Amino acid sequence: MADYTVNAPRPRNERAQTWEYRLYFSVIFVLALATGLITWSWRLASTGRFPATGPIGRALKDAHVIAPIIFRS
């Protein structure tokens, strides 16, 4: 039988929601949004089709990936 007082399951890894994290996240989001809009419009003009993800979704995804890397080191 498992002793959960000693071997308790680890809590989920949650991102720190400090002002510093939000500042880095917002800066990264704005930069990713600017490049995402340029890339999205270029792909739309060159292929004539909409890309799979929009510029806001892509920028959010990039910011969610890059911001925790800054705090990991």
Short mmCIF file of C-alpha atoms in Angstrom, two decimals:
data_model
loop_
_atom_site.label_atom_id
_atom_site.label_comp_id
_atom_site.label_asym_id
_atom_site.label_seq_id
_atom_site.Cartn_x
_atom_site.Cartn_y
_atom_site.Cartn_z
CA MET A 1 0.00 0.00 0.00
CA ALA A 2 1.34 3.42 -0.89
CA ASP A 3 2.12 5.92 1.84
CA TYR A 4 0.84 9.20 0.43
CA THR A 5 2.33 11.22 3.28
CA VAL A 6 5.79 10.39 1.96
CA ASN A 7 5.17 9.73 -1.72
CA ALA A 8 2.48 12.29 -2.42
CA PRO A 9 1.82 13.06 -6.07
CA ARG A 10 3.53 16.21 -7.19
CA PRO A 11 1.32 19.20 -7.88
CA ARG A 12 0.96 20.32 -11.48
CA ASN A 13 3.69 22.61 -12.68
CA GLU A 14 1.98 25.99 -12.79
CA ARG A 15 3.49 29.10 -14.28
CA ALA A 16 4.39 31.85 -11.89
CA GLN A 17 1.86 34.63 -12.26
CA THR A 18 4.04 37.41 -10.95
CA TRP A 19 4.25 40.90 -12.38
CA GLU A 20 7.64 40.02 -13.84
CA TYR A 21 6.26 37.00 -15.70
CA ARG A 22 3.34 39.03 -17.05
CA LEU A 23 5.74 41.77 -18.19
CA TYR A 24 7.95 39.32 -20.10
CA PHE A 25 4.89 37.55 -21.49
CA SER A 26 3.38 40.78 -22.78
CA VAL A 27 6.64 41.96 -24.38
CA ILE A 28 7.11 38.60 -26.09
CA PHE A 29 3.46 38.57 -27.17
CA VAL A 30 3.70 42.03 -28.77
CA LEU A 31 6.88 41.11 -30.65
CA ALA A 32 5.44 37.79 -31.78
CA LEU A 33 2.20 39.48 -32.84
CA ALA A 34 4.06 41.99 -34.99
CA THR A 35 6.07 39.30 -36.76
CA GLY A 36 3.01 37.04 -36.92
CA LEU A 37 0.95 39.68 -38.71
CA ILE A 38 3.69 40.20 -41.28
CA THR A 39 4.16 36.46 -41.83
CA TRP A 40 0.42 35.78 -41.93
CA SER A 41 -0.23 38.50 -44.49
CA TRP A 42 2.73 37.40 -46.61
CA ARG A 43 1.50 33.80 -46.70
CA LEU A 44 -2.02 34.99 -47.54
CA ALA A 45 -0.71 37.13 -50.39
CA SER A 46 1.67 34.52 -51.78
CA THR A 47 -0.56 31.42 -51.61
CA GLY A 48 -4.01 32.98 -51.73
CA ARG A 49 -5.18 30.85 -48.78
CA PHE A 50 -5.50 31.57 -45.09
CA PRO A 51 -2.82 29.94 -42.91
CA ALA A 52 -3.97 27.29 -40.41
CA THR A 53 -3.51 29.50 -37.36
CA GLY A 54 -4.18 33.18 -37.16
CA PRO A 55 -1.63 35.75 -36.05
CA ILE A 56 -3.07 36.12 -32.53
CA GLY A 57 -3.20 32.38 -31.90
CA ARG A 58 0.32 31.93 -33.16
CA ALA A 59 1.60 34.83 -31.02
CA LEU A 60 -0.08 33.42 -27.91
CA LYS A 61 1.43 30.01 -28.59
CA ASP A 62 4.90 31.50 -29.03
CA ALA A 63 4.60 33.60 -25.87
CA HIS A 64 3.42 30.59 -23.84
CA VAL A 65 6.47 28.65 -25.01
CA ILE A 66 9.14 31.36 -24.72
CA ALA A 67 8.18 33.08 -21.43
CA PRO A 68 8.65 30.00 -19.18
CA ILE A 69 12.06 29.36 -20.76
CA ILE A 70 13.23 32.70 -19.38
CA PHE A 71 12.26 31.71 -15.83
CA ARG A 72 13.57 28.17 -16.07
CA SER A 73 17.22 29.19 -16.18
#
